[in-house]
Short mmCIF file of C-alpha atoms and ligand atoms in Angstrom, two decimals:
data_model
loop_
_atom_site.label_atom_id
_atom_site.label_comp_id
_atom_site.label_asym_id
_atom_site.label_seq_id
_atom_site.Cartn_x
_atom_site.Cartn_y
_atom_site.Cartn_z
CA MET A 1 -22.35 2.11 -34.83
CA THR A 2 -24.18 5.39 -34.19
CA SER A 3 -22.31 8.52 -35.14
CA HIS A 4 -21.68 10.71 -32.10
CA GLN A 5 -20.34 14.17 -31.50
CA ARG A 6 -16.80 13.58 -30.19
CA HIS A 7 -16.12 16.57 -27.89
CA TYR A 8 -18.28 17.71 -24.95
CA ASP A 9 -18.10 20.16 -22.10
CA VAL A 10 -18.43 17.32 -19.63
CA VAL A 11 -18.26 13.54 -19.94
CA VAL A 12 -19.95 11.67 -17.10
CA ILE A 13 -19.04 8.00 -16.65
CA GLY A 14 -21.99 6.29 -14.99
CA ALA A 15 -25.78 6.61 -15.18
CA GLY A 16 -26.83 5.87 -11.62
CA ALA A 17 -28.13 8.22 -8.93
CA ALA A 18 -24.98 10.38 -9.01
CA GLY A 19 -24.30 10.43 -12.74
CA LEU A 20 -27.86 11.07 -13.93
CA THR A 21 -28.53 13.72 -11.28
CA ALA A 22 -25.32 15.52 -12.22
CA ALA A 23 -26.00 15.20 -15.95
CA VAL A 24 -29.44 16.83 -15.61
CA MET A 25 -28.07 19.72 -13.56
CA LEU A 26 -25.14 20.28 -15.93
CA ALA A 27 -27.37 20.18 -19.02
CA ARG A 28 -29.75 22.68 -17.41
CA THR A 29 -26.83 25.10 -17.21
CA LYS A 30 -26.55 24.77 -21.02
CA LEU A 31 -23.45 22.58 -21.02
CA GLN A 32 -23.02 19.83 -23.58
CA VAL A 33 -23.01 16.61 -21.61
CA LEU A 34 -22.23 13.05 -22.64
CA VAL A 35 -23.02 10.13 -20.33
CA VAL A 36 -21.02 6.96 -21.02
CA ALA A 37 -22.56 4.17 -18.98
CA LEU A 38 -23.70 0.62 -18.60
CA ARG A 39 -27.25 -0.11 -17.49
CA ASP A 40 -26.39 -2.19 -14.44
CA ARG A 41 -26.62 -0.09 -11.28
CA PHE A 42 -25.60 -1.02 -7.72
CA ASN A 43 -29.25 -1.51 -6.71
CA SER A 44 -30.51 -3.02 -9.98
CA ALA A 45 -31.32 -6.35 -8.29
CA ALA A 46 -33.67 -4.72 -5.74
CA GLU A 47 -37.42 -4.81 -6.26
CA GLY A 48 -37.94 -1.24 -5.12
CA VAL A 49 -35.98 1.79 -3.93
CA ARG A 50 -36.70 2.77 -0.32
CA ASN A 51 -36.11 5.97 1.63
CA LEU A 52 -37.29 8.01 -1.35
CA PRO A 53 -40.39 9.62 0.18
CA TYR A 54 -41.27 11.23 -3.18
CA ALA A 55 -41.20 7.87 -5.00
CA GLU A 56 -41.14 5.29 -2.22
CA GLY A 57 -40.71 1.73 -3.49
CA ILE A 58 -40.33 2.65 -7.16
CA ALA A 59 -38.70 -0.10 -9.24
CA PRO A 60 -35.08 0.79 -10.08
CA SER A 61 -35.76 0.34 -13.82
CA ASP A 62 -38.68 2.82 -13.65
CA LEU A 63 -36.64 5.32 -11.64
CA TYR A 64 -33.64 5.22 -13.96
CA GLY A 65 -35.88 5.21 -17.05
CA THR A 66 -37.56 8.41 -15.85
CA MET A 67 -34.23 10.04 -15.05
CA GLU A 68 -32.80 9.09 -18.45
CA ARG A 69 -35.82 10.58 -20.23
CA THR A 70 -35.46 13.76 -18.17
CA ALA A 71 -31.78 13.99 -19.08
CA ILE A 72 -32.50 13.41 -22.78
CA GLY A 73 -35.15 16.15 -22.57
CA TYR A 74 -32.41 18.59 -21.55
CA GLY A 75 -30.13 17.46 -24.38
CA VAL A 76 -27.87 14.99 -22.56
CA ARG A 77 -26.39 12.44 -24.99
CA PHE A 78 -25.98 8.81 -23.94
CA VAL A 79 -23.52 6.19 -25.12
CA TRP A 80 -24.47 2.85 -23.57
CA ASP A 81 -21.06 1.27 -23.55
CA GLU A 82 -18.26 0.39 -21.18
CA ALA A 83 -15.70 3.12 -20.55
CA ARG A 84 -12.41 1.26 -20.80
CA THR A 85 -9.88 3.99 -20.05
CA ALA A 86 -9.90 7.59 -18.93
CA SER A 87 -6.94 9.94 -19.19
CA ALA A 88 -6.54 13.63 -18.46
CA THR A 89 -4.05 16.35 -19.30
CA ASP A 90 -4.08 19.89 -17.97
CA ASP A 91 -6.49 20.84 -20.79
CA LEU A 92 -8.51 17.83 -21.84
CA VAL A 93 -9.96 14.52 -20.71
CA THR A 94 -10.28 11.50 -22.98
CA VAL A 95 -12.57 8.54 -22.41
CA ALA A 96 -12.15 5.43 -24.56
CA THR A 97 -15.14 3.12 -24.84
CA ARG A 98 -15.28 -0.55 -25.76
CA GLU A 99 -17.35 -0.19 -28.95
CA ASN A 100 -17.87 3.50 -29.69
CA GLY A 101 -14.36 4.89 -29.87
CA GLU A 102 -12.96 7.85 -27.94
CA PHE A 103 -14.65 10.97 -26.61
CA THR A 104 -12.96 14.09 -25.32
CA ALA A 105 -14.25 16.74 -22.94
CA ASP A 106 -13.12 19.74 -20.95
CA ARG A 107 -14.08 18.01 -17.70
CA LEU A 108 -14.77 14.49 -16.46
CA LEU A 109 -17.14 13.29 -13.76
CA LEU A 110 -16.56 9.77 -12.47
CA ALA A 111 -19.87 8.40 -11.18
CA THR A 112 -19.22 4.70 -11.61
CA GLY A 113 -20.68 3.41 -8.34
CA PRO A 114 -18.77 0.84 -6.29
CA VAL A 115 -17.43 -2.53 -7.35
CA THR A 116 -19.68 -5.25 -5.92
CA ASP A 117 -17.75 -8.18 -4.46
CA LEU A 118 -20.28 -10.87 -3.57
CA PRO A 119 -19.27 -14.05 -1.73
CA ALA A 120 -19.12 -17.23 -3.82
CA TRP A 121 -21.55 -19.04 -1.51
CA LEU A 122 -24.46 -16.68 -2.23
CA PRO A 123 -27.34 -18.60 -3.87
CA GLU A 124 -28.33 -17.37 -7.35
CA GLY A 125 -31.10 -14.76 -7.36
CA THR A 126 -30.89 -13.82 -3.67
CA TRP A 127 -28.79 -10.60 -3.93
CA GLY A 128 -31.11 -7.60 -3.64
CA LYS A 129 -34.08 -9.86 -2.81
CA ARG A 130 -33.08 -11.55 0.47
CA VAL A 131 -29.48 -10.39 0.74
CA PHE A 132 -28.53 -6.73 1.23
CA GLU A 133 -25.64 -4.55 2.36
CA CYS A 134 -27.36 -1.76 4.28
CA PRO A 135 -29.38 -1.59 7.51
CA PHE A 136 -31.70 1.11 6.12
CA CYS A 137 -32.72 -0.08 2.66
CA HIS A 138 -34.72 -3.32 2.93
CA THR A 139 -34.63 -4.34 6.58
CA TYR A 140 -38.06 -2.78 7.22
CA GLU A 141 -39.52 -4.93 4.42
CA ASN A 142 -38.13 -8.00 6.21
CA ASP A 143 -39.47 -7.06 9.64
CA GLY A 144 -40.00 -10.16 11.80
CA ASP A 145 -37.66 -12.41 9.78
CA HIS A 146 -34.75 -14.39 11.10
CA PHE A 147 -31.68 -12.29 10.23
CA ALA A 148 -28.03 -13.09 9.76
CA CYS A 149 -25.23 -10.55 9.37
CA VAL A 150 -22.17 -12.00 7.70
CA GLY A 151 -18.72 -10.49 7.31
CA ALA A 152 -15.38 -9.82 8.92
CA GLY A 153 -15.81 -8.31 12.38
CA ARG A 154 -16.70 -4.96 13.92
CA GLU A 155 -18.49 -3.63 10.85
CA THR A 156 -20.69 -6.74 10.80
CA LEU A 157 -21.52 -6.39 14.48
CA GLY A 158 -22.40 -2.76 13.81
CA MET A 159 -24.72 -3.81 10.98
CA ALA A 160 -26.37 -6.35 13.32
CA LEU A 161 -26.88 -3.73 16.05
CA MET A 162 -28.40 -1.32 13.54
CA SER A 163 -30.88 -3.98 12.36
CA VAL A 164 -31.65 -6.04 15.45
CA GLN A 165 -34.97 -4.27 15.99
CA TYR A 166 -36.36 -5.99 12.87
CA ALA A 167 -35.11 -9.46 13.70
CA ALA A 168 -37.00 -12.39 15.22
CA THR A 169 -33.49 -13.73 15.76
CA MET A 170 -30.20 -12.05 14.85
CA THR A 171 -27.00 -14.02 14.29
CA ALA A 172 -23.76 -12.29 13.43
CA VAL A 173 -21.34 -14.66 11.69
CA ILE A 174 -17.91 -13.05 11.90
CA ARG A 175 -14.35 -14.17 11.29
CA ASP A 176 -12.68 -11.94 13.87
CA GLU A 177 -12.36 -13.59 17.31
CA GLU A 178 -11.14 -10.36 18.92
CA ALA A 179 -14.27 -8.50 17.78
CA ALA A 180 -16.42 -11.34 19.18
CA ALA A 181 -14.92 -10.64 22.60
CA GLY A 182 -15.34 -6.86 22.30
CA PRO A 183 -17.98 -4.33 23.41
CA LEU A 184 -20.01 -4.37 20.18
CA ALA A 185 -20.47 -8.13 20.49
CA ASP A 186 -21.44 -7.74 24.16
CA ARG A 187 -23.99 -5.11 23.22
CA LEU A 188 -25.46 -7.33 20.50
CA ARG A 189 -25.75 -10.25 22.93
CA ALA A 190 -27.42 -7.94 25.46
CA ARG A 191 -29.99 -7.11 22.77
CA GLY A 192 -30.74 -10.80 22.21
CA GLY A 193 -28.36 -11.44 19.33
CA THR A 194 -25.94 -14.32 18.87
CA VAL A 195 -22.32 -13.99 17.78
CA LEU A 196 -20.76 -16.91 15.95
CA VAL A 197 -17.06 -16.89 15.05
CA ASP A 198 -17.14 -18.88 11.84
CA GLU A 199 -17.39 -18.52 8.05
CA VAL A 200 -20.21 -19.50 5.73
CA ALA A 201 -19.09 -22.36 3.48
CA THR A 202 -22.21 -23.10 1.43
CA ALA A 203 -25.78 -21.86 1.19
CA SER A 204 -28.96 -22.80 -0.62
CA THR A 205 -32.45 -21.40 -1.01
CA LEU A 206 -35.26 -23.32 0.72
CA ALA A 207 -38.75 -23.80 -0.77
CA GLY A 208 -40.13 -20.83 1.21
CA GLY A 209 -37.35 -18.52 -0.02
CA GLU A 210 -35.28 -18.54 3.17
CA ILE A 211 -31.58 -19.15 2.86
CA GLU A 212 -29.95 -22.06 4.63
CA MET A 213 -26.26 -21.56 5.35
CA VAL A 214 -23.76 -24.15 6.50
CA THR A 215 -20.61 -22.83 8.13
CA LYS A 216 -17.09 -24.21 7.90
CA GLY A 217 -17.52 -25.18 11.56
CA GLY A 218 -20.54 -27.32 10.62
CA VAL A 219 -23.31 -25.05 11.98
CA THR A 220 -26.55 -24.84 9.95
CA LEU A 221 -28.35 -21.45 10.04
CA THR A 222 -31.56 -20.42 8.33
CA ALA A 223 -32.30 -16.74 7.64
CA GLY A 224 -35.06 -14.91 5.84
CA ALA A 225 -32.78 -11.90 5.38
CA ILE A 226 -29.02 -11.63 5.24
CA LEU A 227 -26.94 -8.48 5.57
CA LEU A 228 -23.42 -8.63 4.19
CA THR A 229 -20.51 -6.35 4.92
CA GLY A 230 -17.46 -5.94 2.72
CA VAL A 231 -19.29 -6.35 -0.59
CA LYS A 232 -18.93 -2.68 -1.54
CA GLN A 233 -15.40 -2.05 -2.78
CA PRO A 234 -14.14 1.29 -4.11
CA ALA A 235 -14.01 1.63 -7.90
CA VAL A 236 -10.30 2.17 -8.31
CA ARG A 237 -10.06 1.54 -12.06
CA PHE A 238 -10.11 5.14 -13.27
CA ALA A 239 -8.84 6.72 -10.07
CA GLU A 240 -5.60 4.80 -10.44
CA THR A 241 -5.03 5.38 -14.16
CA LEU A 242 -5.81 9.08 -13.75
CA GLY A 243 -3.26 9.21 -10.93
CA LEU A 244 -5.81 10.62 -8.47
CA GLU A 245 -4.97 10.92 -4.81
CA LEU A 246 -6.69 8.03 -3.03
CA ASN A 247 -8.54 7.99 0.30
CA GLU A 248 -8.04 5.54 3.17
CA ARG A 249 -10.55 3.13 1.57
CA GLY A 250 -8.63 3.11 -1.72
CA GLY A 251 -11.16 5.19 -3.71
CA ALA A 252 -10.56 8.66 -5.12
CA ARG A 253 -10.14 11.25 -2.40
CA THR A 254 -12.63 14.04 -3.04
CA LEU A 255 -13.71 17.24 -1.42
CA VAL A 256 -17.41 17.56 -0.57
CA SER A 257 -17.66 19.31 -3.94
CA GLY A 258 -16.50 16.12 -5.67
CA ARG A 259 -13.22 17.75 -6.72
CA THR A 260 -10.36 15.30 -7.01
CA SER A 261 -6.64 15.98 -7.04
CA HIS A 262 -6.81 16.38 -10.85
CA PRO A 263 -8.20 19.83 -11.76
CA ARG A 264 -10.29 18.43 -14.65
CA VAL A 265 -11.72 15.42 -12.81
CA TRP A 266 -14.58 15.13 -10.30
CA SER A 267 -15.94 12.03 -8.61
CA ALA A 268 -19.38 11.50 -7.08
CA GLY A 269 -21.62 8.78 -5.69
CA SER A 270 -20.68 5.59 -3.96
CA ALA A 271 -17.63 4.89 -6.18
CA ASN A 272 -15.40 5.89 -3.29
CA ALA A 273 -17.21 3.36 -1.09
CA PRO A 274 -18.28 5.08 2.09
CA SER A 275 -20.48 2.72 4.07
CA PHE A 276 -24.27 3.12 4.16
CA PHE A 277 -24.29 5.59 1.28
CA LEU A 278 -27.95 5.75 0.30
CA TRP A 279 -29.48 6.64 -3.05
CA THR A 280 -30.27 10.25 -2.20
CA GLY A 281 -26.76 10.67 -0.78
CA ALA A 282 -25.32 9.53 -4.11
CA ALA A 283 -27.72 11.85 -5.97
CA SER A 284 -26.76 14.77 -3.70
CA SER A 285 -23.07 14.18 -4.27
CA GLY A 286 -23.79 14.25 -8.02
CA GLN A 287 -25.41 17.66 -7.57
CA ASN A 288 -22.46 18.88 -5.50
CA ALA A 289 -20.08 17.83 -8.28
CA ALA A 290 -22.25 19.45 -10.96
CA GLN A 291 -22.32 22.69 -8.98
CA SER A 292 -18.55 22.58 -8.53
CA ILE A 293 -18.00 22.00 -12.26
CA CYS A 294 -20.24 24.99 -13.03
CA GLU A 295 -18.30 27.11 -10.53
CA ASP A 296 -15.03 25.98 -12.09
CA ILE A 297 -16.26 27.14 -15.50
CA ALA A 298 -17.71 30.38 -14.19
CA PHE A 299 -14.83 31.43 -11.94
CA GLY A 300 -11.85 29.81 -13.70
CA PRO A 301 -8.61 30.63 -11.89
CA LEU A 302 -10.54 32.62 -9.25
CA GLN A 303 -11.84 29.26 -7.98
CA SER A 304 -9.75 27.68 -5.20
CA SER A 305 -8.06 24.41 -6.14
CA TYR A 306 -8.29 21.00 -4.48
CA TRP A 307 -4.92 21.59 -2.85
CA GLN A 308 -5.78 25.10 -1.66
CA GLU A 309 -8.98 23.82 -0.07
CA LEU A 310 -7.06 21.08 1.71
CA GLY A 311 -4.43 23.61 2.77
CA ARG A 312 -1.70 21.45 1.22
CA THR A 313 0.43 21.15 -1.89
CA ALA A 314 0.51 18.12 -4.20
CA SER A 315 3.67 16.78 -2.59
CA SER A 316 2.87 17.40 1.10
C1 LIG B 401 -29.22 -4.46 -3.38
C2 LIG B 401 -29.20 -2.99 -3.05
C3 LIG B 401 -30.36 -2.35 -2.70
C4 LIG B 401 -30.32 -0.99 -2.38
N1 LIG B 401 -31.47 -0.39 -2.01
C5 LIG B 401 -31.47 0.91 -1.69
C6 LIG B 401 -32.68 1.54 -1.26
O1 LIG B 401 -33.73 0.93 -1.20
N2 LIG B 401 -32.61 2.86 -0.91
C7 LIG B 401 -31.45 3.56 -0.95
O2 LIG B 401 -31.47 4.74 -0.61
N3 LIG B 401 -30.30 3.00 -1.37
C8 LIG B 401 -30.29 1.69 -1.74
N4 LIG B 401 -29.13 1.09 -2.14
C9 LIG B 401 -27.92 1.92 -2.28
C10 LIG B 401 -28.01 2.72 -3.60
O3 LIG B 401 -28.36 1.84 -4.63
C11 LIG B 401 -26.67 3.37 -3.92
O4 LIG B 401 -26.32 4.27 -2.89
C12 LIG B 401 -26.74 4.18 -5.23
O5 LIG B 401 -27.34 3.41 -6.24
C13 LIG B 401 -25.35 4.56 -5.65
O6 LIG B 401 -25.46 5.36 -6.80
P1 LIG B 401 -24.21 5.65 -7.70
O7 LIG B 401 -24.65 6.61 -8.73
O8 LIG B 401 -23.02 5.99 -6.88
O9 LIG B 401 -23.83 4.24 -8.39
P2 LIG B 401 -24.68 3.30 -9.36
O10 LIG B 401 -26.12 3.48 -9.19
O11 LIG B 401 -24.10 1.94 -9.19
O12 LIG B 401 -24.30 3.84 -10.82
C14 LIG B 401 -23.03 3.58 -11.39
C15 LIG B 401 -23.14 3.71 -12.89
O13 LIG B 401 -21.82 3.60 -13.46
C16 LIG B 401 -21.84 2.60 -14.49
N5 LIG B 401 -20.47 2.12 -14.68
C17 LIG B 401 -19.60 1.61 -13.78
N6 LIG B 401 -18.43 1.34 -14.37
C18 LIG B 401 -18.57 1.70 -15.68
C19 LIG B 401 -17.71 1.66 -16.81
N7 LIG B 401 -16.45 1.22 -16.75
N8 LIG B 401 -18.18 2.08 -18.00
C20 LIG B 401 -19.44 2.55 -18.11
N9 LIG B 401 -20.31 2.62 -17.07
C21 LIG B 401 -19.87 2.18 -15.88
C22 LIG B 401 -22.86 1.60 -13.99
O14 LIG B 401 -23.26 0.73 -14.99
C23 LIG B 401 -23.96 2.60 -13.55
O15 LIG B 401 -24.64 3.11 -14.66
C24 LIG B 401 -29.11 -0.27 -2.45
C25 LIG B 401 -27.93 -0.93 -2.81
C26 LIG B 401 -27.97 -2.27 -3.11
C27 LIG B 401 -26.69 -2.98 -3.47
#
């Protein structure tokens, strides 16, 4: 086991877009920063990162490798380990790791990304290659393919409408009969799409890489690209144990600044599971949180609290 300094100004849990961006900004303000993280990021399975005009298509491993080296250059320390628990008092936060013991800090930034909940029928090796969860990230690269959007209801129809311009054919496979009779479904049909009320039972990869799905209703569908809804779930693990106020999706409720209901805890990135949260959005929210932490240090009690900004008290 490596010997590590045990107390920091800020501990960041997570080394994705949000965590690494925040860590660099915090270290540049001369704070001592520890990042506790695992190497698996939400987009690790993708071949390239899109919508980054300054590094379009860069492999996730290259992007994160560069960011880690930048952070190390500014003195950020890394512990590549799972954070198992996080607790916070009025004065101190404590993060316990699986193999490297406990670390304390004055402030904590949760940047854990979402929990990915993939359906059991997904063929091995297709997530991030043929199967995605966003209409902006890899649809362009699959222009002209046969598409399927699979999920519960309205959100899936929305995903299909946002992506139909790329699709040779677009089939939305949804469970919700009411949504299939609603205006989004009508609009998709008017744009040439098909709406199937059914559930995928099994799927396999064909020799050409397309995915063949068989539904519970016995329909066979072949798609070159699949968009899933409902796979991105909020990361509630630390939000719950820290007693943070939760949002309507079940993730930590934050201000735009990343402030949570605990005065020593911030949260950034897609951990709180807003839909279609792209890489630069996660990075920007990491910067917002870093700025807010710096303001908290600089202004102390002159800084308005989470509750003041919401115009509420903890119990209202
Ligand atoms: C397949 C796929 C492809 C995508 N492609 C694109 C794209 O091309 N362009 C685009 O703009 N967006 C894309 N996205 C979305 C983009 O990846 C996310 O918006 C962004 O990565 C979210 O960043 P984040 O920092 O919130 O989370 P993440 O990048 O997931 O980082 C979370 C970090 O927290 C760590 N962590 C979590 N729990 C713990 C724990 N208990 N202990 C220690 N560490 C922990 C993780 O290991 C990781 O280091 C894609 C998403 C997917 C799923």
